[in-house]
Coordinates of C-alpha atoms in Angstrom, one line a residue:
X1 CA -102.4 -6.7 -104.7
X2 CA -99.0 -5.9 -105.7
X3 CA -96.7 -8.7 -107.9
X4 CA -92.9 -8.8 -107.0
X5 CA -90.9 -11.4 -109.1
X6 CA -87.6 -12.8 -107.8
X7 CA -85.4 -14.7 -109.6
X8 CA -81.6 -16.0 -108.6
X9 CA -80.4 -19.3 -109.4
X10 CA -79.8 -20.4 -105.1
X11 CA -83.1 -21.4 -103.8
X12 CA -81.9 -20.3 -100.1
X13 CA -81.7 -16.6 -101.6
X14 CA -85.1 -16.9 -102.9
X15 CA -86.1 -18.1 -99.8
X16 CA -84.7 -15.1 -97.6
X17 CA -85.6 -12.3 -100.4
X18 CA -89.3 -13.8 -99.8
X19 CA -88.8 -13.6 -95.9
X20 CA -87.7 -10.0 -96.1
X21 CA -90.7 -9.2 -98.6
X22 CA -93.3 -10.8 -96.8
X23 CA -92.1 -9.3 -93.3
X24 CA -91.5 -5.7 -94.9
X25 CA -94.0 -5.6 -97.5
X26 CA -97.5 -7.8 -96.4
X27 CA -99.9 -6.9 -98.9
X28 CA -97.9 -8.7 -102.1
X29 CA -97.7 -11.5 -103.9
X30 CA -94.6 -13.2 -104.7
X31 CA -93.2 -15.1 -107.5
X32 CA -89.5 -17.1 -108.0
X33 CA -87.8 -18.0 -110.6
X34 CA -84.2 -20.0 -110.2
X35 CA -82.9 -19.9 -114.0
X36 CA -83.2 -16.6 -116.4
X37 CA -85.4 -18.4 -118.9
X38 CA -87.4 -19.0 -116.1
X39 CA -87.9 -15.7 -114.6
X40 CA -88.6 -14.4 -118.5
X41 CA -91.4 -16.6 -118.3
X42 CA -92.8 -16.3 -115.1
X43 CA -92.2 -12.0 -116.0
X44 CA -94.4 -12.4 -119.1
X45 CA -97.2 -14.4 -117.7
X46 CA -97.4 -12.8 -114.4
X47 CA -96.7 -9.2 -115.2
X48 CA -94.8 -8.5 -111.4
X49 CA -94.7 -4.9 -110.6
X50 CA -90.9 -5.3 -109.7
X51 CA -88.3 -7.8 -110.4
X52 CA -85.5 -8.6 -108.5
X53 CA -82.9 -10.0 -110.6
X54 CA -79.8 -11.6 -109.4
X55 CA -77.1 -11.1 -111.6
X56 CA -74.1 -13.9 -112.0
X57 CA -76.4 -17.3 -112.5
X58 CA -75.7 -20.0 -114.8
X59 CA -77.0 -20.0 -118.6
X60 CA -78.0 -16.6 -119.4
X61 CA -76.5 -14.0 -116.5
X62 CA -78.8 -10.9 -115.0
X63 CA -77.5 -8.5 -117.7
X64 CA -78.6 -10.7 -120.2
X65 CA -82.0 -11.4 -118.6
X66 CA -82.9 -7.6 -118.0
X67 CA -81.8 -6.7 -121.9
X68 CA -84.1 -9.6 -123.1
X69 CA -87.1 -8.2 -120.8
X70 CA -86.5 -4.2 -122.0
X71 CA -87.0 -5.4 -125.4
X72 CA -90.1 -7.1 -125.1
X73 CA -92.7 -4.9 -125.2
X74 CA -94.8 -7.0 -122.5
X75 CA -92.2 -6.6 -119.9
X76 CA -89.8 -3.6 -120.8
X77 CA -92.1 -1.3 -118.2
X78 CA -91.7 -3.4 -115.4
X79 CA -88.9 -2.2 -112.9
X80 CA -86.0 -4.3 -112.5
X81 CA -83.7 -4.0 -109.1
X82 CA -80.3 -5.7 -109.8
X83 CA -78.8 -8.0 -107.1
X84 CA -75.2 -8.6 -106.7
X85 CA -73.3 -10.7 -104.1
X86 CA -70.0 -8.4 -104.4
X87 CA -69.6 -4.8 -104.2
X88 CA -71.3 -3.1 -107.5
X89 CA -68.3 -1.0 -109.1
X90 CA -68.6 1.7 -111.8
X91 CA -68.6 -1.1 -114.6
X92 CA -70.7 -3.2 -113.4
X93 CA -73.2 -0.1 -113.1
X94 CA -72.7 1.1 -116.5
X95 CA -73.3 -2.5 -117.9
X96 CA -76.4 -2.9 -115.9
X97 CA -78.2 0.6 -116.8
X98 CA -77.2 -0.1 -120.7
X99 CA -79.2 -3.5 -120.0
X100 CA -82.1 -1.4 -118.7
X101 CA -81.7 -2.0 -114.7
X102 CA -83.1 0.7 -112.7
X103 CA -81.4 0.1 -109.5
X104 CA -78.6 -2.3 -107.8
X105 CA -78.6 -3.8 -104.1
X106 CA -75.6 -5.6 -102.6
X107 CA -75.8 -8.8 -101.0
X108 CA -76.2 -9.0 -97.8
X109 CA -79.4 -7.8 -98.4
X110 CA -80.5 -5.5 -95.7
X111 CA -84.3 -5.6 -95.1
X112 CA -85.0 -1.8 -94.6
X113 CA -82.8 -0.5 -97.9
X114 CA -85.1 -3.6 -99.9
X115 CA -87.9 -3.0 -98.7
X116 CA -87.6 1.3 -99.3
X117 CA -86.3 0.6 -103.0
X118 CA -88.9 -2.3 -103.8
X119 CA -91.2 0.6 -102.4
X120 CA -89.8 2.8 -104.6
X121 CA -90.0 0.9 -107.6
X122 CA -93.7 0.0 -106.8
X123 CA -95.0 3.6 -107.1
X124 CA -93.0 4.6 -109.9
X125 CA -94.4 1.6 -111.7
X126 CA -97.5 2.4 -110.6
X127 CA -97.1 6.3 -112.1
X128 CA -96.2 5.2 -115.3
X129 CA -99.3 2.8 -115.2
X130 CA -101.4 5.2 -115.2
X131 CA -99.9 7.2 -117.2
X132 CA -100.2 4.8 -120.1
X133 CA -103.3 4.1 -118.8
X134 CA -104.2 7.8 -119.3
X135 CA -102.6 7.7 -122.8
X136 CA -104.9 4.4 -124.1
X137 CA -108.0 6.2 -122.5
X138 CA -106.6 9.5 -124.7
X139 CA -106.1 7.7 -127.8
X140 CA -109.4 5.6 -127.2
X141 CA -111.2 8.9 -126.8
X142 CA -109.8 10.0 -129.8
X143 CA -110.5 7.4 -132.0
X144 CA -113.9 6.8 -131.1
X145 CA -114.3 11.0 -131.1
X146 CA -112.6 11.9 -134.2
X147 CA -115.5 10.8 -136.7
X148 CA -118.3 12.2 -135.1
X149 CA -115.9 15.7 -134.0
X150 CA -114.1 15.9 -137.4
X151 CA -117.0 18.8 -138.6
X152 CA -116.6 20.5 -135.2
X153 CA -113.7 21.7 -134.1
X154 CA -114.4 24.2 -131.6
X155 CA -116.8 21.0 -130.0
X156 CA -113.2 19.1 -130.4
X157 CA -111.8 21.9 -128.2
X158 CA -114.4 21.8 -125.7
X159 CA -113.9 18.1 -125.1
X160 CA -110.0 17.9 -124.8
X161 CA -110.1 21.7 -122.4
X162 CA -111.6 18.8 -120.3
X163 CA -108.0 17.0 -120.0
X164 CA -105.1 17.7 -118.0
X165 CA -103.1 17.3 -120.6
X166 CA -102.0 19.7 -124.0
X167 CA -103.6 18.4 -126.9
X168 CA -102.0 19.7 -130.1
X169 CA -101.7 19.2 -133.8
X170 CA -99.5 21.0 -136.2
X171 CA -98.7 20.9 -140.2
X172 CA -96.1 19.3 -142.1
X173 CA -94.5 22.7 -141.7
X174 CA -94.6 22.5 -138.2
X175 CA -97.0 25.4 -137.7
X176 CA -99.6 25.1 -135.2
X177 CA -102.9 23.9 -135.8
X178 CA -104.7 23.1 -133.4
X179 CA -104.4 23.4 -129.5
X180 CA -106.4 22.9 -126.2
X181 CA -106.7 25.4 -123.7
X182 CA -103.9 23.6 -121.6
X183 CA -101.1 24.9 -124.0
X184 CA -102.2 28.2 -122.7
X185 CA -101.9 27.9 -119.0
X186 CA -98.8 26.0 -119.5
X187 CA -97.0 28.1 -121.9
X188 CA -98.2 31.2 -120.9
X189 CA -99.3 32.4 -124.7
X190 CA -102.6 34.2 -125.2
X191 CA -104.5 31.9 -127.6
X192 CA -104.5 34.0 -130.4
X193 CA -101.0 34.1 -129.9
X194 CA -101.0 30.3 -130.2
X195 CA -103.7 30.3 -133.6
X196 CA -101.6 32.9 -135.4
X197 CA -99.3 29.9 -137.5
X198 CA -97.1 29.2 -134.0
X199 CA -94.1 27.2 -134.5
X200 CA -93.9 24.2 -132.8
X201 CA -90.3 24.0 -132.7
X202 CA -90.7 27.2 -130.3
X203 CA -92.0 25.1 -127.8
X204 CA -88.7 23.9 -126.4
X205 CA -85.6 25.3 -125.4
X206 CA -83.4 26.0 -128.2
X207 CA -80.8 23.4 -127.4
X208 CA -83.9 20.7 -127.6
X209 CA -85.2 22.1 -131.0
X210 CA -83.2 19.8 -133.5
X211 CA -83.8 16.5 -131.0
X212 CA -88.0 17.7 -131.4
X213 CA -87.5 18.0 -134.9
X214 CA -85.0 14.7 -135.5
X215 CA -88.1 13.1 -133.2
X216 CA -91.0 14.5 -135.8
X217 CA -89.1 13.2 -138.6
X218 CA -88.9 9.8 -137.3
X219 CA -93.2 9.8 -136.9
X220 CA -93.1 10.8 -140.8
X221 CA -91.0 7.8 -141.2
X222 CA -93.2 5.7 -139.0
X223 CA -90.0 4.7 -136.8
X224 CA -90.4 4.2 -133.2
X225 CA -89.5 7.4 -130.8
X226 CA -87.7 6.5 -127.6
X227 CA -86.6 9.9 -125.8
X228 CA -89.9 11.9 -125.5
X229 CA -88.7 14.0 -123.0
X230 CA -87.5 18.0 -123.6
X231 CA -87.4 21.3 -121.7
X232 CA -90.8 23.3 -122.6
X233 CA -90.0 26.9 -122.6
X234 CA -92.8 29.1 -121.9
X235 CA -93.0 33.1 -122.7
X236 CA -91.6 34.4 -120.2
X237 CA -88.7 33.0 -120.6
X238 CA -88.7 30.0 -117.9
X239 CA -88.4 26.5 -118.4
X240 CA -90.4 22.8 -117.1
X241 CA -89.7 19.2 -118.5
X242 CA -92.8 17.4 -120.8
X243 CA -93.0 14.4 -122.6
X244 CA -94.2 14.7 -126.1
X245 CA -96.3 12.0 -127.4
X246 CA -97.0 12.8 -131.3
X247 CA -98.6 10.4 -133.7
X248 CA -99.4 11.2 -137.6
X249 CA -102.6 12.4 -139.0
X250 CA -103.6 11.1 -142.4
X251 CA -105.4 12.0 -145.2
X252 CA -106.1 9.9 -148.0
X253 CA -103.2 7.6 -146.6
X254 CA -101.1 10.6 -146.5
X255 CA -99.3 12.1 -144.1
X256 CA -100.5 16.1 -143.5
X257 CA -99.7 16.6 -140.0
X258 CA -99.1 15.6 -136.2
X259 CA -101.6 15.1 -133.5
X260 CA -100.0 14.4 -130.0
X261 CA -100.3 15.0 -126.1
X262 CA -97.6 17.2 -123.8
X263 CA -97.8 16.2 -120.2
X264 CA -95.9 18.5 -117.6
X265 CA -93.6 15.9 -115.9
X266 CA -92.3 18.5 -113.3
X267 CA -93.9 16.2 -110.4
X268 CA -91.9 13.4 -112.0
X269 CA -88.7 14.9 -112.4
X270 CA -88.9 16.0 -108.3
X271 CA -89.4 12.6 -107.4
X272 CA -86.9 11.5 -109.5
X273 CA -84.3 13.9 -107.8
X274 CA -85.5 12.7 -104.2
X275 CA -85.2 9.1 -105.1
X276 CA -81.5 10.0 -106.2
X277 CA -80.7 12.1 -104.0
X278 CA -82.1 9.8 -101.2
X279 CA -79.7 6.9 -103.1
X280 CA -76.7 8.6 -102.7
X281 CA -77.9 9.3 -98.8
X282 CA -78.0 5.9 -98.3
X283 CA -74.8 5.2 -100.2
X284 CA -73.1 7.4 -97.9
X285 CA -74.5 6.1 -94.8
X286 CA -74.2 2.3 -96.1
X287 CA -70.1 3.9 -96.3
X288 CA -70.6 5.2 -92.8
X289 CA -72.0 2.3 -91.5
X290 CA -69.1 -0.2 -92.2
X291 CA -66.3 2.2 -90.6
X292 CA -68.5 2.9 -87.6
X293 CA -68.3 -0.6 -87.2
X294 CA -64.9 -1.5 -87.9
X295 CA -64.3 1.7 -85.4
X296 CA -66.3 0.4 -82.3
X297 CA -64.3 -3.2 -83.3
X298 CA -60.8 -1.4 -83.2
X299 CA -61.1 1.0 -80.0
X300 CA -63.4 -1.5 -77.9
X301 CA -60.4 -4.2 -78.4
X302 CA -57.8 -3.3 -76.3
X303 CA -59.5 -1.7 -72.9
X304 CA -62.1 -4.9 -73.1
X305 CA -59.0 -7.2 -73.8
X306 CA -57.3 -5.4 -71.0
X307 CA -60.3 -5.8 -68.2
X308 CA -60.7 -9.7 -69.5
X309 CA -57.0 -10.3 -69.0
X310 CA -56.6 -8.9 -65.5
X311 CA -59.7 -10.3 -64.3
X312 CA -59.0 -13.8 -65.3
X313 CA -55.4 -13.4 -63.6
X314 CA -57.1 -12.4 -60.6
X315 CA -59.3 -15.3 -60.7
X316 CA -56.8 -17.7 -61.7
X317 CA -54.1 -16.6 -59.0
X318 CA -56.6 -14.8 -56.0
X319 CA -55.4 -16.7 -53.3
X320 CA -51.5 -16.3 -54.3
X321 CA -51.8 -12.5 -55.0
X322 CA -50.3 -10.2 -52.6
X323 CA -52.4 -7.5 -51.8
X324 CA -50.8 -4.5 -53.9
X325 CA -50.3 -6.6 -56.7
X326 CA -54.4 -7.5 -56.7
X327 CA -55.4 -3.3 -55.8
X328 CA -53.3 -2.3 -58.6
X329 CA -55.1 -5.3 -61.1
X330 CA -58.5 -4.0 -60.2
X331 CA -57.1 -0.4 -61.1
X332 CA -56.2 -1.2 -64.6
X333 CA -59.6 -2.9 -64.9
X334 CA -61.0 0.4 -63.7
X335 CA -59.1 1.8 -65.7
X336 CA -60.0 0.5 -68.7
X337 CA -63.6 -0.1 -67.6
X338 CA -63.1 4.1 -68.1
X339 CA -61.8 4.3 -70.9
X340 CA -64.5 1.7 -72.8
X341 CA -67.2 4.0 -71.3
X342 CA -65.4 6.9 -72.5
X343 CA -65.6 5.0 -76.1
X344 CA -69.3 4.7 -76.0
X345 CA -70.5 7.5 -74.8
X346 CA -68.7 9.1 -78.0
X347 CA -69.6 6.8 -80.5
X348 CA -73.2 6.9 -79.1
X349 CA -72.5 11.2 -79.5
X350 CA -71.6 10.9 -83.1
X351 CA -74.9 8.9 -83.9
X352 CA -76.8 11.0 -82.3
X353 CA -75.4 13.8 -84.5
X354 CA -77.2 13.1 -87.5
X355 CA -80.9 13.4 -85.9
X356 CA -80.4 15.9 -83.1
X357 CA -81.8 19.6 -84.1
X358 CA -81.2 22.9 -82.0
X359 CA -81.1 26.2 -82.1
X360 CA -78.0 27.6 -81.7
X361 CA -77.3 30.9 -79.9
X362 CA -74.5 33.7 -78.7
X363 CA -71.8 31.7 -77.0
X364 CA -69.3 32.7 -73.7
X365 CA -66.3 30.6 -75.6
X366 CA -64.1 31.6 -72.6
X367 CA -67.2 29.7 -70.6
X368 CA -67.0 26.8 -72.5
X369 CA -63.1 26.4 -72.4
X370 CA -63.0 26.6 -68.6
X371 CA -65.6 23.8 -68.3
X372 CA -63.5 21.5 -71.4
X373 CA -60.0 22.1 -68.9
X374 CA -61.9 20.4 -65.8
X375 CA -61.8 17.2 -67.4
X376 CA -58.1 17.0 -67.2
X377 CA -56.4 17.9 -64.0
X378 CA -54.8 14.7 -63.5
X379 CA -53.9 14.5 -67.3
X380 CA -52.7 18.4 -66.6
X381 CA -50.5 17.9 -63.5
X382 CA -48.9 14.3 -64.6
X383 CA -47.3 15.7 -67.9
X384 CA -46.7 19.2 -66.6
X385 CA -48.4 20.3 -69.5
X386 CA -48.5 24.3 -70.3
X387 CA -52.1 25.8 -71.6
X388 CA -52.0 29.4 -72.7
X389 CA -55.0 30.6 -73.5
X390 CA -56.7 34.3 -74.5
X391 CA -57.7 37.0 -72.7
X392 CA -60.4 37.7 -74.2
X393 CA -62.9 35.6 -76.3
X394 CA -64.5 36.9 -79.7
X395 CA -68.5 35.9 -79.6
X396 CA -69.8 33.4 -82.2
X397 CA -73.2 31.4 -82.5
X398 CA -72.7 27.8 -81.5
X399 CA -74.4 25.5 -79.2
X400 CA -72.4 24.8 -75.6
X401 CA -73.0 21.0 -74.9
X402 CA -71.5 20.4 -78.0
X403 CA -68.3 22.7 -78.2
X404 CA -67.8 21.9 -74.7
X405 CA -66.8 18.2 -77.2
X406 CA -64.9 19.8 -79.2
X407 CA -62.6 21.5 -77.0
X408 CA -62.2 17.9 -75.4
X409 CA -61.1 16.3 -78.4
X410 CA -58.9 19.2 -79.2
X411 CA -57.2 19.7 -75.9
X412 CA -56.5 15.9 -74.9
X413 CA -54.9 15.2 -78.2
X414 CA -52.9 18.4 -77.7
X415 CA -51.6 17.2 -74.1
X416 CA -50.9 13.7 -74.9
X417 CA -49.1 14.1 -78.0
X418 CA -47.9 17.5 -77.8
X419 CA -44.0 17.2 -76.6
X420 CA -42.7 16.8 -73.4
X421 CA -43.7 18.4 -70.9
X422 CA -46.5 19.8 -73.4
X423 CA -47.6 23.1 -74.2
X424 CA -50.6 24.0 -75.6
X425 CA -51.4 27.5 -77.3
X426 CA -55.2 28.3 -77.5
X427 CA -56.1 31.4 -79.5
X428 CA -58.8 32.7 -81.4
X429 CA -59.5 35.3 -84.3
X430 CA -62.4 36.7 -86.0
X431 CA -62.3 36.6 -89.5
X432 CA -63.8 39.8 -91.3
X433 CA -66.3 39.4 -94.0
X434 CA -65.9 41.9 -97.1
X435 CA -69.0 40.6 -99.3
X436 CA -71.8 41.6 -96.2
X437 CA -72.2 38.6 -94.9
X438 CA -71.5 37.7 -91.3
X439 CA -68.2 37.2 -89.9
X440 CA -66.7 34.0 -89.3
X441 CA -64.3 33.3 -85.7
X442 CA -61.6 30.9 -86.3
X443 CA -60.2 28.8 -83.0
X444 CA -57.5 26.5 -82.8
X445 CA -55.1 24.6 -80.4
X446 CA -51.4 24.8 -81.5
X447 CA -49.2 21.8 -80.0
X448 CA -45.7 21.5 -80.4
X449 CA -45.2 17.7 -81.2
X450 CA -43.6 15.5 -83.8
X451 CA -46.4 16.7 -86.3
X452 CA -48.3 15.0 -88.6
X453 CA -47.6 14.2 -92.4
X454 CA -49.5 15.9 -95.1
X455 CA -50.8 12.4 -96.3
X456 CA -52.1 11.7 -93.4
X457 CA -54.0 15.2 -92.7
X458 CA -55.9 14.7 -95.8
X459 CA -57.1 11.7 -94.1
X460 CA -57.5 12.7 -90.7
X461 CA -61.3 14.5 -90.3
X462 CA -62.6 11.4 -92.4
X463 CA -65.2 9.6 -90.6
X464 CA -63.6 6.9 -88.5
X465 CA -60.6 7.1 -90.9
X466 CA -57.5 5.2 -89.1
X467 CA -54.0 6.4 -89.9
X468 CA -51.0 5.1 -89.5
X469 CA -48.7 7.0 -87.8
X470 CA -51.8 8.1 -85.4
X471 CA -53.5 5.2 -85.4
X472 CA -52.4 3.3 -81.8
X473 CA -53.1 7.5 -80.7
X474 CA -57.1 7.6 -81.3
X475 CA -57.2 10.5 -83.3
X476 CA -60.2 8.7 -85.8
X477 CA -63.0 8.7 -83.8
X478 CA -62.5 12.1 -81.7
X479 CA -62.0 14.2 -84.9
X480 CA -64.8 12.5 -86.5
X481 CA -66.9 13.7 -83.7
X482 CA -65.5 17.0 -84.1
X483 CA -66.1 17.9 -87.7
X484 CA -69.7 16.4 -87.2
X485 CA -70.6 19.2 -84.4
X486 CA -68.6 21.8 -86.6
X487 CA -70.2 21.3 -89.8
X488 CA -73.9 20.6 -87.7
X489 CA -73.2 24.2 -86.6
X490 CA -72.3 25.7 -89.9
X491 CA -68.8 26.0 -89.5
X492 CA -65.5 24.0 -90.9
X493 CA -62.7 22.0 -89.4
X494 CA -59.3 21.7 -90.4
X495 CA -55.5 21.4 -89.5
X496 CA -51.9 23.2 -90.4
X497 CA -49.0 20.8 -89.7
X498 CA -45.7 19.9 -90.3
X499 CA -43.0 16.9 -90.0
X500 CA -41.1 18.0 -86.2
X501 CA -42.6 21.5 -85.8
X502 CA -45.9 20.3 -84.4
X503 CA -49.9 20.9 -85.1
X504 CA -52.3 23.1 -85.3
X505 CA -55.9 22.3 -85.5
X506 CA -58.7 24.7 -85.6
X507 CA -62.9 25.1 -86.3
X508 CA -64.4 28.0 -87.2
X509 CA -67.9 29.1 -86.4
X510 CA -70.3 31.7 -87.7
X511 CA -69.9 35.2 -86.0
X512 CA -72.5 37.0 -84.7
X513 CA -74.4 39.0 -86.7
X514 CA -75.0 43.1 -85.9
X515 CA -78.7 42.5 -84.9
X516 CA -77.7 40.4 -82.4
X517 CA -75.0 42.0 -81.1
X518 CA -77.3 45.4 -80.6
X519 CA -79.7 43.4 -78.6

């Protein structure tokens, strides 16, 4: 059963951080601590697989707590996940990773992005168990071996060909001595290649080579290693990370050589790179998150303040009311019923956008144009608005349901902010290609309104970003949506505008490519 030690100073933290664990996590045993001195204890007798640390507490603070446990060599391997009740800045992270912290979670704490990281933590604890596990059982082997194999080598040999790991021992002049048949399907050397006085120092990448030797030096001095980890470089010329563990062979009390273990930690590095690169995922959509919401807040508010306000004045005054006066009340609540529909059905499109896959294919554009103008034939004929649009279309790959969106987006913000009466100019180009790869069509929709500032376009595609100048006109969400479906399809989104001279927005698509066309 798994360990997980919490420690905070507020009992009612430790009492929801053991909620979440126990909900998320079952099969573990949980310890709290509510002081640092405390959780140093508890750490040292109960040897948790993870800690939990909260970081401002009175006494001795987190960063204080987690330096005191990397130094003690009972404790120093176990995990620690930093908790902070304010947003964790670039400081705050620096500080904590020079204490030894391994990761950092923001209260609130959110139950899934706990339970993933304590998750996280748990089997890369567990990895490095067994790793020194496999280390003790190497160096136990060893000395209980050495004696009775010190006569034989090539009986020494047999028995560590058995390992999954490179066995090796090498002079005072670094020349190699001694290696296991590993070191040959590793490195690629024949091993004759590897008998024939091979420098050790040749092992690594040359960059590495004075860190190996500094490192070597340091076993002569009997001083404790801490970065065992280089860039092996093979014959042929390519490259995988190891860990060196070396140790000093004696003679007589003296010092004539090094005996170590080289484990391949290329299985280690690629988790590694997926748990970061799964971090700064969540990061983002942690980001993402928070203006979604402030988003659905800002553009729900008005319509829903709208339909409550009406309604209640038609309940309050119903029986006063003249007729008109109550038709054209229920209108606006209709209204704005529409609109808030409107609202959701996007924001529940942009979600979607993230975990929706297709398969995108040869596209009419002039098809999916005509279907974007029949949503706006009121919105058409009440401004007198002026669409010019191309004769022909230029084929690109896309995916219809979702341009159809695009065109939407472009085209209503286009017609309502436009000028007066507006007119819109639709075009499209394709964009040649002079490296061989495929073309690329650009689109756009040129308005001639007041224009937007160049502060403000740098802004503007930003999920749910709210400008001022455009804010009260609702370009956030729409262009969010936009450059989601764009990117989704491989292309790019962008704008050319200017203070009184109007906009132009456009997307650009992939074009399609020769083999296609000939079918």
């Amino acid at each position: 059963m798994k360990k997980i030690l919490a420690i905070d100073d507020q009992k009612i933290n430790l009492v929801t951080i053991k909620a979440i664990i126990e909900n998320s996590i079952p099969d573990c045993k949980i310890f709290t601590a509510q002081s640092g001195n405390e959780g140093i204890e508890s750490a040292i007798k109960n040897q948790p697989d993870t800690i939990l640390l909260d970081i401002v507490m009175p006494g001795i603070d987190g960063y204080e707590v987690c330096k005191i446990l990397k130094r003690d060599e009972r404790t120093k391997h176990i995990p620690v996940i930093m908790v902070s009740a304010i947003k964790i800045d670039k400081e705050s992270r620096i500080k904590g990773l020079t204490a030894g912290a391994d990761f950092f979670i923001s209260k609130p704490i959110d139950q899934d992005e706990l339970a993933v990281q304590i998750n996280v933590m748990l089997r890369i604890k567990a990895a490095e168990d067994k790793l020194r596990e496999e280390k003790e059982l190497l160096n136990q082997m060893f000395q209980e071996r050495t004696k009775e194999l010190k006569e034989s080598k090539v009986s020494f040999k047999e028995m560590t060909s058995m390992l999954p790991l490179i066995v090796y021992e090498h002079d005072t002049n670094l020349r190699l001595t001694f290696c296991n048949s590993q070191a040959s399907l590793l490195f690629g050397y024949t091993e004759n290649e590897l008998d024939d006085n091979f420098d050790f120092l040749n092992s690594v990448i040359l960059e590495d080579r004075s860190r190996l030797k500094s490192c070597i030096e340091k076993i002569y001095k009997e001083e404790s290693v801490t970065n065992r980890e280089f860039t092996a470089l093979r014959k042929d010329g390519s490259t995988f990370p190891i860990s060196i563990y070396p140790s000093p062979i004696r003679h007589n009390d003296e010092i004539v050589g090094i005996r170590g273990v080289i484990v391949d930690i290329t299985e280690q590095k690629d988790t590694e790179e997926k748990f970061r690169k799964y971090t700064t995922q969540l990061e983002e959509r942690n980001k993402e998150l928070d203006a979604f919401s402030h988003t659905v807040a800002h553009d729900l508010r008005n319509p829903l303040g709208t339909i409550i306000g009406f309604a209640d004045l038609l309940l309050t005054d119903f029986d006063v009311l003249a007729k008109e006066e109550a038709k054209s009340y229920l209108s606006i609540i209709i209204e704005s019923g529409e609109k808030t529909k409107q609202i959701i059905n996007s924001l529940l499109l942009f979600a979607s956008l993230r975990k929706s896959e297709i398969k995108t294919s040869v596209i009419d554009m002039g098809k999916v144009f005509g279907e974007s103008i029949k949503h706006f034939p009121l919105l058409i004929e009440a401004g007198k608005a002026i669409i010019l649009k191309p004769d022909k279309w230029p084929s690109c790959l896309g995916y219809a349901p979702w341009l159809e969106e695009v065109w939407v987006n472009y085209l209503s913000n286009a017609i309502k902010y436009g000028g007066k009466p507006p007119r819109v100019e639709v075009g499209a180009e394709t964009i040649e290609s002079n490296n061989g790869e495929p073309e690329t069509v650009r689109f756009w929709v040129r308005d001639f309104g007041p224009g937007i500032s160049l502060q403000n376009q740098k802004l503007l595609f930003n999920n749910f970003e709210r400008l001022d100048q455009v804010a009260i006109k609702g370009y956030g969400l729409g262009l969010s949506i936009v450059r989601r479906i764009v990117e989704k399809l491989g292309g790019t989104v962008g704008l050319e505008s200017k203070i009184g001279e109007g906009s132009l927005f456009y997307f650009t698509l992939p074009g399609v490519p020769k083999e296609k066309v000939d079918q």
